[in-house]
C-alpha positions as YAML, in Angstrom:
chain: A
units: angstrom
residues:
- id: 1
  name: UNK
  ca: [-31.58, 0.58, 5.83]
- id: 2
  name: UNK
  ca: [-35.37, 0.77, 6.24]
- id: 3
  name: UNK
  ca: [-35.65, 3.05, 3.20]
- id: 4
  name: UNK
  ca: [-33.53, 0.63, 1.14]
- id: 5
  name: UNK
  ca: [-35.84, -2.22, 2.17]
- id: 6
  name: UNK
  ca: [-38.93, -0.22, 1.28]
- id: 7
  name: UNK
  ca: [-37.34, 0.63, -2.07]
- id: 8
  name: UNK
  ca: [-36.61, -3.03, -2.79]
- id: 9
  name: UNK
  ca: [-40.17, -4.07, -1.93]
- id: 10
  name: UNK
  ca: [-41.49, -1.28, -4.18]
- id: 11
  name: UNK
  ca: [-39.05, -2.26, -6.94]
- id: 12
  name: UNK
  ca: [-40.23, -5.89, -6.80]
- id: 13
  name: UNK
  ca: [-43.90, -4.91, -6.77]
- id: 14
  name: UNK
  ca: [-43.34, -2.62, -9.77]
- id: 15
  name: UNK
  ca: [-41.44, -5.34, -11.63]
- id: 16
  name: UNK
  ca: [-44.27, -7.80, -11.01]
- id: 17
  name: UNK
  ca: [-46.84, -5.26, -12.23]
- id: 18
  name: UNK
  ca: [-44.87, -4.82, -15.45]
- id: 19
  name: UNK
  ca: [-43.61, -8.33, -16.17]
- id: 20
  name: UNK
  ca: [-45.83, -10.66, -14.17]
- id: 21
  name: UNK
  ca: [-45.04, -12.95, -11.21]
- id: 22
  name: UNK
  ca: [-41.41, -13.67, -10.35]
- id: 23
  name: UNK
  ca: [-39.69, -17.01, -10.21]
- id: 24
  name: UNK
  ca: [-38.32, -17.67, -6.75]
- id: 25
  name: UNK
  ca: [-34.80, -17.64, -8.20]
- id: 26
  name: UNK
  ca: [-35.28, -14.08, -9.49]
- id: 27
  name: UNK
  ca: [-36.72, -12.98, -6.15]
- id: 28
  name: UNK
  ca: [-33.75, -14.47, -4.28]
- id: 29
  name: UNK
  ca: [-31.23, -12.89, -6.62]
- id: 30
  name: UNK
  ca: [-32.73, -9.44, -6.10]
- id: 31
  name: UNK
  ca: [-33.06, -9.82, -2.32]
- id: 32
  name: UNK
  ca: [-29.51, -11.10, -1.84]
- id: 33
  name: UNK
  ca: [-27.51, -9.28, -4.50]
- id: 34
  name: UNK
  ca: [-29.33, -6.08, -5.53]
- id: 35
  name: UNK
  ca: [-26.48, -3.55, -5.76]
- id: 36
  name: UNK
  ca: [-27.90, -0.99, -3.33]
- id: 37
  name: UNK
  ca: [-30.57, -2.84, -1.32]
- id: 38
  name: UNK
  ca: [-29.50, -6.50, -1.47]
- id: 39
  name: UNK
  ca: [-28.77, -8.40, 1.71]
- id: 40
  name: UNK
  ca: [-25.14, -9.22, 0.90]
- id: 41
  name: UNK
  ca: [-24.52, -5.83, -0.70]
- id: 42
  name: UNK
  ca: [-25.29, -3.85, 2.42]
- id: 43
  name: UNK
  ca: [-24.00, -5.68, 5.49]
- id: 44
  name: UNK
  ca: [-21.82, -8.16, 7.31]
- id: 45
  name: UNK
  ca: [-24.43, -10.81, 8.16]
- id: 46
  name: UNK
  ca: [-22.26, -12.97, 10.43]
- id: 47
  name: UNK
  ca: [-21.91, -13.36, 14.17]
- id: 48
  name: UNK
  ca: [-23.93, -12.41, 17.22]
- id: 49
  name: UNK
  ca: [-24.78, -8.97, 15.83]
- id: 50
  name: UNK
  ca: [-25.73, -10.43, 12.44]
- id: 51
  name: UNK
  ca: [-28.25, -13.03, 11.37]
- id: 52
  name: UNK
  ca: [-26.35, -16.34, 11.39]
- id: 53
  name: UNK
  ca: [-23.07, -17.95, 12.43]
- id: 54
  name: UNK
  ca: [-21.02, -20.31, 10.25]
- id: 55
  name: UNK
  ca: [-18.68, -23.10, 11.33]
- id: 56
  name: UNK
  ca: [-15.43, -21.10, 10.93]
- id: 57
  name: UNK
  ca: [-16.83, -18.46, 13.29]
- id: 58
  name: UNK
  ca: [-17.70, -21.12, 15.90]
- id: 59
  name: UNK
  ca: [-14.16, -22.46, 16.33]
- id: 60
  name: UNK
  ca: [-10.71, -22.27, 14.75]
- id: 61
  name: UNK
  ca: [-10.72, -26.09, 14.75]
- id: 62
  name: UNK
  ca: [-13.03, -26.21, 11.74]
- id: 63
  name: UNK
  ca: [-10.65, -24.27, 9.51]
- id: 64
  name: UNK
  ca: [-7.69, -26.19, 10.86]
- id: 65
  name: UNK
  ca: [-9.21, -29.53, 9.83]
- id: 66
  name: UNK
  ca: [-10.04, -28.15, 6.37]
- id: 67
  name: UNK
  ca: [-6.46, -26.88, 6.06]
- id: 68
  name: UNK
  ca: [-5.06, -30.29, 6.96]
- id: 69
  name: UNK
  ca: [-7.19, -31.98, 4.30]
- id: 70
  name: UNK
  ca: [-6.14, -29.43, 1.65]
- id: 71
  name: UNK
  ca: [-2.44, -29.64, 2.54]
- id: 72
  name: UNK
  ca: [-2.37, -33.44, 2.61]
- id: 73
  name: UNK
  ca: [-4.11, -33.57, -0.78]
- id: 74
  name: UNK
  ca: [-1.50, -31.16, -2.11]
- id: 75
  name: UNK
  ca: [1.24, -33.49, -0.87]
- id: 76
  name: UNK
  ca: [-0.55, -36.59, -2.21]
- id: 77
  name: UNK
  ca: [-0.68, -34.98, -5.66]
- id: 78
  name: UNK
  ca: [3.05, -34.27, -5.76]
- id: 79
  name: UNK
  ca: [3.16, -30.87, -4.03]
- id: 80
  name: UNK
  ca: [2.82, -28.74, -7.19]
- id: 81
  name: UNK
  ca: [5.10, -25.69, -7.07]
- id: 82
  name: UNK
  ca: [2.24, -23.30, -7.87]
- id: 83
  name: UNK
  ca: [-1.48, -23.76, -7.39]
- id: 84
  name: UNK
  ca: [-4.71, -21.85, -6.92]
- id: 85
  name: UNK
  ca: [-6.06, -21.89, -3.36]
- id: 86
  name: UNK
  ca: [-9.64, -20.70, -3.68]
- id: 87
  name: UNK
  ca: [-12.68, -20.15, -1.51]
- id: 88
  name: UNK
  ca: [-16.24, -19.50, -2.61]
- id: 89
  name: UNK
  ca: [-18.22, -17.14, -0.37]
- id: 90
  name: UNK
  ca: [-15.43, -16.55, 2.18]
- id: 91
  name: UNK
  ca: [-17.49, -14.61, 4.72]
- id: 92
  name: UNK
  ca: [-15.12, -12.51, 6.83]
- id: 93
  name: UNK
  ca: [-12.09, -14.49, 5.65]
- id: 94
  name: UNK
  ca: [-11.92, -16.49, 8.90]
- id: 95
  name: UNK
  ca: [-11.82, -19.90, 7.23]
- id: 96
  name: UNK
  ca: [-9.04, -18.93, 4.83]
- id: 97
  name: UNK
  ca: [-7.03, -17.37, 7.67]
- id: 98
  name: UNK
  ca: [-7.30, -20.59, 9.71]
- id: 99
  name: UNK
  ca: [-6.39, -22.72, 6.66]
- id: 100
  name: UNK
  ca: [-3.27, -20.65, 6.02]
- id: 101
  name: UNK
  ca: [-2.23, -20.68, 9.67]
- id: 102
  name: UNK
  ca: [-2.33, -24.47, 10.04]
- id: 103
  name: UNK
  ca: [-0.92, -25.06, 6.54]
- id: 104
  name: UNK
  ca: [2.24, -23.11, 7.37]
- id: 105
  name: UNK
  ca: [3.35, -26.26, 9.18]
- id: 106
  name: UNK
  ca: [3.52, -28.01, 5.79]
- id: 107
  name: UNK
  ca: [6.74, -26.84, 4.08]
- id: 108
  name: UNK
  ca: [6.13, -25.13, 0.74]
- id: 109
  name: UNK
  ca: [2.32, -25.13, 0.81]
- id: 110
  name: UNK
  ca: [1.69, -21.45, 1.58]
- id: 111
  name: UNK
  ca: [4.54, -20.29, -0.67]
- id: 112
  name: UNK
  ca: [3.05, -22.23, -3.59]
- id: 113
  name: UNK
  ca: [-0.50, -20.98, -3.00]
- id: 114
  name: UNK
  ca: [-2.08, -18.22, -5.11]
- id: 115
  name: UNK
  ca: [-5.13, -17.14, -3.09]
- id: 116
  name: UNK
  ca: [-8.36, -16.43, -4.98]
- id: 117
  name: UNK
  ca: [-11.69, -15.52, -3.40]
- id: 118
  name: UNK
  ca: [-15.09, -15.56, -5.12]
- id: 119
  name: UNK
  ca: [-17.15, -12.95, -3.28]
- id: 120
  name: UNK
  ca: [-20.18, -10.97, -4.46]
- id: 121
  name: UNK
  ca: [-20.51, -8.75, -1.38]
- id: 122
  name: UNK
  ca: [-18.54, -5.47, -1.29]
- id: 123
  name: UNK
  ca: [-19.05, -5.30, 2.48]
- id: 124
  name: UNK
  ca: [-17.57, -8.76, 3.01]
- id: 125
  name: UNK
  ca: [-14.70, -8.12, 0.60]
- id: 126
  name: UNK
  ca: [-13.61, -5.32, 2.92]
- id: 127
  name: UNK
  ca: [-13.73, -7.67, 5.91]
- id: 128
  name: UNK
  ca: [-11.63, -10.22, 3.99]
- id: 129
  name: UNK
  ca: [-9.11, -7.58, 2.96]
- id: 130
  name: UNK
  ca: [-8.75, -6.40, 6.56]
- id: 131
  name: UNK
  ca: [-8.01, -9.94, 7.77]
- id: 132
  name: UNK
  ca: [-6.02, -11.38, 4.85]
- id: 133
  name: UNK
  ca: [-4.33, -8.27, 3.45]
- id: 134
  name: UNK
  ca: [-3.86, -7.56, -0.23]
- id: 135
  name: UNK
  ca: [-2.64, -11.07, -1.16]
- id: 136
  name: UNK
  ca: [-5.96, -12.50, -2.40]
- id: 137
  name: UNK
  ca: [-7.35, -11.91, -5.88]
- id: 138
  name: UNK
  ca: [-11.11, -11.34, -5.80]
- id: 139
  name: UNK
  ca: [-13.56, -12.58, -8.44]
- id: 140
  name: UNK
  ca: [-17.27, -12.13, -9.03]
- id: 141
  name: UNK
  ca: [-17.88, -15.66, -10.39]
- id: 142
  name: UNK
  ca: [-16.39, -19.15, -10.32]
- id: 143
  name: UNK
  ca: [-15.78, -18.98, -14.07]
- id: 144
  name: UNK
  ca: [-13.22, -16.21, -13.43]
- id: 145
  name: UNK
  ca: [-10.92, -18.54, -11.47]
- id: 146
  name: UNK
  ca: [-7.63, -19.44, -13.20]
- id: 147
  name: UNK
  ca: [-7.66, -22.46, -15.49]
- id: 148
  name: UNK
  ca: [-3.90, -23.09, -15.89]
- id: 149
  name: UNK
  ca: [-2.97, -24.22, -12.36]
- id: 150
  name: UNK
  ca: [-4.07, -27.03, -10.02]
- id: 151
  name: UNK
  ca: [-7.12, -25.89, -8.07]
- id: 152
  name: UNK
  ca: [-7.55, -26.57, -4.35]
- id: 153
  name: UNK
  ca: [-10.90, -25.10, -3.34]
- id: 154
  name: UNK
  ca: [-13.28, -24.94, -0.40]
- id: 155
  name: UNK
  ca: [-16.89, -23.75, -0.34]
- id: 156
  name: UNK
  ca: [-18.53, -23.65, 3.11]
- id: 157
  name: UNK
  ca: [-22.19, -22.60, 3.10]
- id: 158
  name: UNK
  ca: [-21.93, -21.28, -0.44]
- id: 159
  name: UNK
  ca: [-24.37, -23.43, -2.40]
- id: 160
  name: UNK
  ca: [-27.22, -22.91, 0.10]
- id: 161
  name: UNK
  ca: [-27.36, -19.20, -0.83]
- id: 162
  name: UNK
  ca: [-27.66, -19.77, -4.58]
- id: 163
  name: UNK
  ca: [-31.10, -18.89, -5.98]
- id: 164
  name: UNK
  ca: [-33.51, -21.82, -6.39]
- id: 165
  name: UNK
  ca: [-36.75, -22.55, -8.24]
- id: 166
  name: UNK
  ca: [-39.60, -24.57, -6.71]
- id: 167
  name: UNK
  ca: [-42.04, -26.87, -8.52]
- id: 168
  name: UNK
  ca: [-45.19, -28.65, -7.33]
- id: 169
  name: UNK
  ca: [-46.10, -31.88, -9.11]
- id: 170
  name: UNK
  ca: [-49.41, -32.14, -10.98]
- id: 171
  name: UNK
  ca: [-49.68, -35.51, -12.72]
- id: 172
  name: UNK
  ca: [-46.85, -35.63, -15.25]
- id: 173
  name: UNK
  ca: [-46.58, -31.84, -15.17]
- id: 174
  name: UNK
  ca: [-45.11, -29.33, -12.74]
- id: 175
  name: UNK
  ca: [-46.47, -26.00, -11.48]
- id: 176
  name: UNK
  ca: [-43.76, -23.48, -10.66]
- id: 177
  name: UNK
  ca: [-44.12, -21.67, -7.36]
- id: 178
  name: UNK
  ca: [-44.14, -17.93, -8.12]
- id: 179
  name: UNK
  ca: [-44.22, -14.65, -6.24]
- id: 180
  name: UNK
  ca: [-46.87, -12.09, -7.10]
- id: 181
  name: UNK
  ca: [-48.16, -8.92, -5.47]
- id: 182
  name: UNK
  ca: [-51.48, -7.81, -3.97]
- id: 183
  name: UNK
  ca: [-52.04, -4.29, -2.67]
- id: 184
  name: UNK
  ca: [-48.30, -3.67, -2.49]
- id: 185
  name: UNK
  ca: [-47.61, -6.88, -0.59]
- id: 186
  name: UNK
  ca: [-45.67, -9.85, -1.97]
- id: 187
  name: UNK
  ca: [-47.66, -13.11, -2.05]
- id: 188
  name: UNK
  ca: [-47.15, -16.71, -3.13]
- id: 189
  name: UNK
  ca: [-48.83, -18.26, -6.16]
- id: 190
  name: UNK
  ca: [-48.54, -21.17, -8.62]
- id: 191
  name: UNK
  ca: [-47.91, -21.07, -12.34]
- id: 192
  name: UNK
  ca: [-49.74, -23.19, -14.90]
- id: 193
  name: UNK
  ca: [-48.82, -26.90, -15.18]
- id: 194
  name: UNK
  ca: [-45.96, -27.41, -17.66]
- id: 195
  name: UNK
  ca: [-43.53, -30.19, -18.52]
- id: 196
  name: UNK
  ca: [-40.11, -29.77, -16.89]
- id: 197
  name: UNK
  ca: [-37.42, -31.87, -18.62]
- id: 198
  name: UNK
  ca: [-34.99, -31.09, -15.78]
- id: 199
  name: UNK
  ca: [-37.34, -32.96, -13.43]
- id: 200
  name: UNK
  ca: [-37.95, -36.00, -15.63]
- id: 201
  name: UNK
  ca: [-35.90, -38.13, -13.23]
- id: 202
  name: UNK
  ca: [-38.19, -37.16, -10.33]
- id: 203
  name: UNK
  ca: [-41.32, -38.87, -11.66]
- id: 204
  name: UNK
  ca: [-40.42, -42.10, -9.89]
- id: 205
  name: UNK
  ca: [-39.83, -40.74, -6.38]
- id: 206
  name: UNK
  ca: [-42.53, -38.04, -6.15]
- id: 207
  name: UNK
  ca: [-46.33, -37.96, -6.10]
- id: 208
  name: UNK
  ca: [-49.01, -35.35, -6.82]
- id: 209
  name: UNK
  ca: [-48.57, -32.32, -4.57]
- id: 210
  name: UNK
  ca: [-44.92, -32.98, -3.78]
- id: 211
  name: UNK
  ca: [-42.58, -29.98, -3.99]
- id: 212
  name: UNK
  ca: [-39.13, -30.21, -5.57]
- id: 213
  name: UNK
  ca: [-36.41, -27.55, -5.66]
- id: 214
  name: UNK
  ca: [-33.95, -26.86, -8.44]
- id: 215
  name: UNK
  ca: [-30.81, -24.73, -8.19]
- id: 216
  name: UNK
  ca: [-29.99, -23.61, -11.76]
- id: 217
  name: UNK
  ca: [-26.44, -22.46, -10.90]
- id: 218
  name: UNK
  ca: [-25.30, -25.47, -8.86]
- id: 219
  name: UNK
  ca: [-24.64, -27.84, -11.75]
- id: 220
  name: UNK
  ca: [-22.71, -25.36, -13.94]
- id: 221
  name: UNK
  ca: [-20.56, -24.27, -10.97]
- id: 222
  name: UNK
  ca: [-19.70, -27.89, -10.19]
- id: 223
  name: UNK
  ca: [-18.90, -28.51, -13.86]
- id: 224
  name: UNK
  ca: [-16.56, -25.51, -14.01]
- id: 225
  name: UNK
  ca: [-14.70, -26.50, -10.86]
- id: 226
  name: UNK
  ca: [-14.57, -30.19, -11.72]
- id: 227
  name: UNK
  ca: [-13.23, -29.49, -15.21]
- id: 228
  name: UNK
  ca: [-10.31, -27.50, -13.78]
- id: 229
  name: UNK
  ca: [-9.56, -30.22, -11.23]
- id: 230
  name: UNK
  ca: [-9.72, -33.05, -13.75]
- id: 231
  name: UNK
  ca: [-7.50, -31.20, -16.22]
- id: 232
  name: UNK
  ca: [-4.93, -29.65, -13.86]
- id: 233
  name: UNK
  ca: [-5.23, -31.53, -10.58]
- id: 234
  name: UNK
  ca: [-6.38, -30.37, -7.18]
- id: 235
  name: UNK
  ca: [-9.52, -30.95, -5.17]
- id: 236
  name: UNK
  ca: [-12.64, -29.22, -3.84]
- id: 237
  name: UNK
  ca: [-14.52, -29.53, -0.57]
- id: 238
  name: UNK
  ca: [-18.19, -28.49, -0.61]
- id: 239
  name: UNK
  ca: [-19.62, -28.23, 2.93]
- id: 240
  name: UNK
  ca: [-23.26, -27.33, 3.36]
- id: 241
  name: UNK
  ca: [-26.57, -28.38, 4.82]
- id: 242
  name: UNK
  ca: [-28.72, -30.58, 2.63]
- id: 243
  name: UNK
  ca: [-28.81, -34.14, 1.36]
- id: 244
  name: UNK
  ca: [-28.32, -36.31, -1.70]
- id: 245
  name: UNK
  ca: [-31.66, -35.34, -3.28]
- id: 246
  name: UNK
  ca: [-34.07, -32.47, -2.66]
- id: 247
  name: UNK
  ca: [-37.68, -33.11, -1.64]
- id: 248
  name: UNK
  ca: [-40.00, -30.65, 0.05]
- id: 249
  name: UNK
  ca: [-39.91, -26.93, 0.79]
- id: 250
  name: UNK
  ca: [-36.57, -26.01, 2.41]
- id: 251
  name: UNK
  ca: [-36.58, -22.31, 1.45]
- id: 252
  name: UNK
  ca: [-36.06, -20.20, 4.57]
- id: 253
  name: UNK
  ca: [-35.32, -16.69, 5.76]
- id: 254
  name: UNK
  ca: [-33.20, -15.91, 8.80]
- id: 255
  name: UNK
  ca: [-33.06, -12.58, 10.62]
- id: 256
  name: UNK
  ca: [-31.31, -12.03, 13.97]
- id: 257
  name: UNK
  ca: [-30.75, -15.81, 14.25]
- id: 258
  name: UNK
  ca: [-34.51, -16.52, 14.01]
- id: 259
  name: UNK
  ca: [-36.78, -17.68, 11.19]
- id: 260
  name: UNK
  ca: [-38.90, -15.02, 9.51]
- id: 261
  name: UNK
  ca: [-41.31, -14.68, 6.58]
- id: 262
  name: UNK
  ca: [-39.11, -14.47, 3.46]
- id: 263
  name: UNK
  ca: [-41.63, -12.24, 1.64]
- id: 264
  name: UNK
  ca: [-42.09, -9.68, 4.41]
- id: 265
  name: UNK
  ca: [-38.62, -8.12, 4.48]
- id: 266
  name: UNK
  ca: [-36.89, -8.29, 1.07]
- id: 267
  name: UNK
  ca: [-33.22, -7.42, 1.41]
- id: 268
  name: UNK
  ca: [-33.28, -7.58, 5.20]
- id: 269
  name: UNK
  ca: [-33.13, -11.34, 5.85]
- id: 270
  name: UNK
  ca: [-30.73, -14.06, 4.73]
- id: 271
  name: UNK
  ca: [-32.37, -16.44, 2.24]
- id: 272
  name: UNK
  ca: [-31.20, -20.04, 1.87]
- id: 273
  name: UNK
  ca: [-32.32, -23.53, 0.86]
- id: 274
  name: UNK
  ca: [-30.98, -27.01, 1.50]
- id: 275
  name: UNK
  ca: [-28.44, -28.20, -1.06]
- id: 276
  name: UNK
  ca: [-29.22, -31.01, -3.51]
- id: 277
  name: UNK
  ca: [-25.81, -32.69, -3.58]
- id: 278
  name: UNK
  ca: [-26.87, -35.16, -6.27]
- id: 279
  name: UNK
  ca: [-27.00, -32.35, -8.83]
- id: 280
  name: UNK
  ca: [-23.51, -31.18, -7.86]
- id: 281
  name: UNK
  ca: [-22.01, -34.67, -7.92]
- id: 282
  name: UNK
  ca: [-23.51, -35.65, -11.27]
- id: 283
  name: UNK
  ca: [-22.43, -32.40, -12.94]
- id: 284
  name: UNK
  ca: [-18.70, -32.72, -12.33]
- id: 285
  name: UNK
  ca: [-16.40, -34.27, -14.96]
- id: 286
  name: UNK
  ca: [-14.01, -35.21, -12.12]
- id: 287
  name: UNK
  ca: [-14.36, -37.93, -9.56]
- id: 288
  name: UNK
  ca: [-16.38, -37.26, -6.43]
- id: 289
  name: UNK
  ca: [-16.52, -38.70, -2.96]
- id: 290
  name: UNK
  ca: [-19.28, -40.28, -0.99]
- id: 291
  name: UNK
  ca: [-21.50, -37.70, 0.72]
- id: 292
  name: UNK
  ca: [-20.11, -37.55, 4.26]
- id: 293
  name: UNK
  ca: [-21.69, -36.06, 7.40]
- id: 294
  name: UNK
  ca: [-19.67, -33.09, 8.67]
- id: 295
  name: UNK
  ca: [-19.16, -34.65, 12.10]
- id: 296
  name: UNK
  ca: [-17.67, -37.83, 10.63]
- id: 297
  name: UNK
  ca: [-15.48, -35.83, 8.26]
- id: 298
  name: UNK
  ca: [-14.06, -33.72, 11.10]
- id: 299
  name: UNK
  ca: [-13.56, -36.75, 13.37]
- id: 300
  name: UNK
  ca: [-11.59, -38.55, 10.65]
- id: 301
  name: UNK
  ca: [-9.28, -35.54, 10.45]
- id: 302
  name: UNK
  ca: [-8.65, -35.54, 14.20]
- id: 303
  name: UNK
  ca: [-10.82, -32.74, 15.56]
- id: 304
  name: UNK
  ca: [-11.36, -34.44, 18.92]
- id: 305
  name: UNK
  ca: [-7.62, -34.84, 19.46]
- id: 306
  name: UNK
  ca: [-7.16, -31.19, 18.50]
- id: 307
  name: UNK
  ca: [-9.95, -30.16, 20.88]
- id: 308
  name: UNK
  ca: [-8.32, -32.08, 23.73]
- id: 309
  name: UNK
  ca: [-4.96, -30.44, 23.05]
- id: 310
  name: UNK
  ca: [-6.48, -26.95, 23.04]
- id: 311
  name: UNK
  ca: [-8.49, -27.71, 26.19]
- id: 312
  name: UNK
  ca: [-5.33, -28.20, 28.26]
- id: 313
  name: UNK
  ca: [-4.70, -24.45, 28.02]
- id: 314
  name: UNK
  ca: [-8.24, -23.42, 29.00]
- id: 315
  name: UNK
  ca: [-10.40, -23.28, 32.10]
- id: 316
  name: UNK
  ca: [-13.64, -21.74, 33.33]
- id: 317
  name: UNK
  ca: [-15.93, -20.13, 30.79]
- id: 318
  name: UNK
  ca: [-13.35, -20.41, 28.01]
- id: 319
  name: UNK
  ca: [-13.20, -24.19, 28.48]
- id: 320
  name: UNK
  ca: [-17.02, -24.47, 28.57]
- id: 321
  name: UNK
  ca: [-17.25, -22.45, 25.34]
- id: 322
  name: UNK
  ca: [-14.58, -24.62, 23.70]
- id: 323
  name: UNK
  ca: [-16.36, -27.87, 24.62]
- id: 324
  name: UNK
  ca: [-19.65, -26.45, 23.34]
- id: 325
  name: UNK
  ca: [-18.03, -25.45, 20.03]
- id: 326
  name: UNK
  ca: [-16.68, -28.96, 19.50]
- id: 327
  name: UNK
  ca: [-20.11, -30.40, 20.21]
- id: 328
  name: UNK
  ca: [-21.83, -27.94, 17.89]
- id: 329
  name: UNK
  ca: [-19.56, -28.81, 14.98]
- id: 330
  name: UNK
  ca: [-19.67, -32.60, 15.38]
- id: 331
  name: UNK
  ca: [-22.68, -33.81, 17.35]
- id: 332
  name: UNK
  ca: [-25.50, -35.50, 15.38]
- id: 333
  name: UNK
  ca: [-28.10, -33.26, 17.06]
- id: 334
  name: UNK
  ca: [-26.16, -30.09, 16.16]
- id: 335
  name: UNK
  ca: [-24.29, -29.56, 12.84]
- id: 336
  name: UNK
  ca: [-22.78, -33.05, 12.72]
- id: 337
  name: UNK
  ca: [-25.32, -34.72, 10.44]
- id: 338
  name: UNK
  ca: [-27.35, -31.80, 9.02]
- id: 339
  name: UNK
  ca: [-24.20, -30.55, 7.29]
- id: 340
  name: UNK
  ca: [-22.56, -32.76, 4.66]
- id: 341
  name: UNK
  ca: [-19.23, -32.79, 2.82]
- id: 342
  name: UNK
  ca: [-18.78, -33.64, -0.86]
- id: 343
  name: UNK
  ca: [-15.27, -33.71, -2.34]
- id: 344
  name: UNK
  ca: [-14.24, -33.41, -5.99]
- id: 345
  name: UNK
  ca: [-10.87, -34.79, -7.07]
- id: 346
  name: UNK
  ca: [-9.17, -36.11, -10.23]
- id: 347
  name: UNK
  ca: [-10.30, -39.57, -11.28]
- id: 348
  name: UNK
  ca: [-6.65, -40.59, -11.21]
- id: 349
  name: UNK
  ca: [-6.15, -39.41, -7.59]
- id: 350
  name: UNK
  ca: [-7.16, -40.50, -4.12]
- id: 351
  name: UNK
  ca: [-10.02, -38.68, -2.34]
- id: 352
  name: UNK
  ca: [-9.04, -35.94, 0.12]
- id: 353
  name: UNK
  ca: [-8.45, -36.98, 3.75]
- id: 354
  name: UNK
  ca: [-11.74, -37.14, 5.62]
- id: 355
  name: UNK
  ca: [-13.62, -38.37, 2.55]
- id: 356
  name: UNK
  ca: [-13.93, -41.75, 0.87]
- id: 357
  name: UNK
  ca: [-14.47, -42.81, -2.72]
- id: 358
  name: UNK
  ca: [-18.02, -43.68, -3.64]
- id: 359
  name: UNK
  ca: [-18.29, -43.11, -7.37]
- id: 360
  name: UNK
  ca: [-15.57, -42.42, -9.88]
- id: 361
  name: UNK
  ca: [-16.90, -41.35, -13.25]
- id: 362
  name: UNK
  ca: [-15.80, -43.48, -16.17]
...
């Protein structure tokens, strides 16, 4: 692993020497998805032995609530006899396994579901196959998902890993934050001031020196998913940390559950940034919900009642762990408000359970 990291650092330094400084988005893409030295290409990053833990790994209750929302939406839209059940960035497959387990209580749902997973990591695809069997169809990109069936989709901590660009305001111009090299070490720098049409709407809420992040892939992914949902029916739940609009530097690296310098260990640390949900919402041709805190979303779906029911069968350390998991998922000082939920659904349909209508596109 160390040699692969050294190779990736050398590869990036050589690329910079040949082509000039890298955009942050290019740096992130190489660090996360390089075929032999990229973070997701070489490891299972989840759990106590990895670098971070996601909600499905904290408690089965998270996936159960997501499954209830998906199944009820399927019923509300007439229980189509065949549909695509998709997940973006499925991790170990834990969330999908929990969704399928709880959804078996809804007659016809699992039988009608065609499972599709969008996963870039070969290592994680193997984990998913071990848990879910051969039933899923794997894809490299969202665009590869079927277009002819209703689409019921979930993406938990998917958008935060998409490569971003960063810009610092200078008058009416923007300087892009770049990554260069000095004596074999990666260093930060700023590009020349340039106009950025994609940031024209940010002139009113920013000042000189403010930093704004853009995720080039977020809008097109939302458009592709929303177009399928508007045309064929279905819904999507996007769950991630972030807010309605990006402001400030949220780019971070995580290694062994602790923050680290993102430039010091390319390919070794997880790289993420907070999600700008406004971009996702405005890009979809479907309707979208109000942005909802994760804790409120889960409470609306009955997570506390589910937690109480499970607690009756537990005691000792298992009960303490269960109570802590419920708190971690829902409490405002834990994941309850940092994480948000945005739903996409047809303009002609009701929002998924747990969400409420805020804006329906005309």
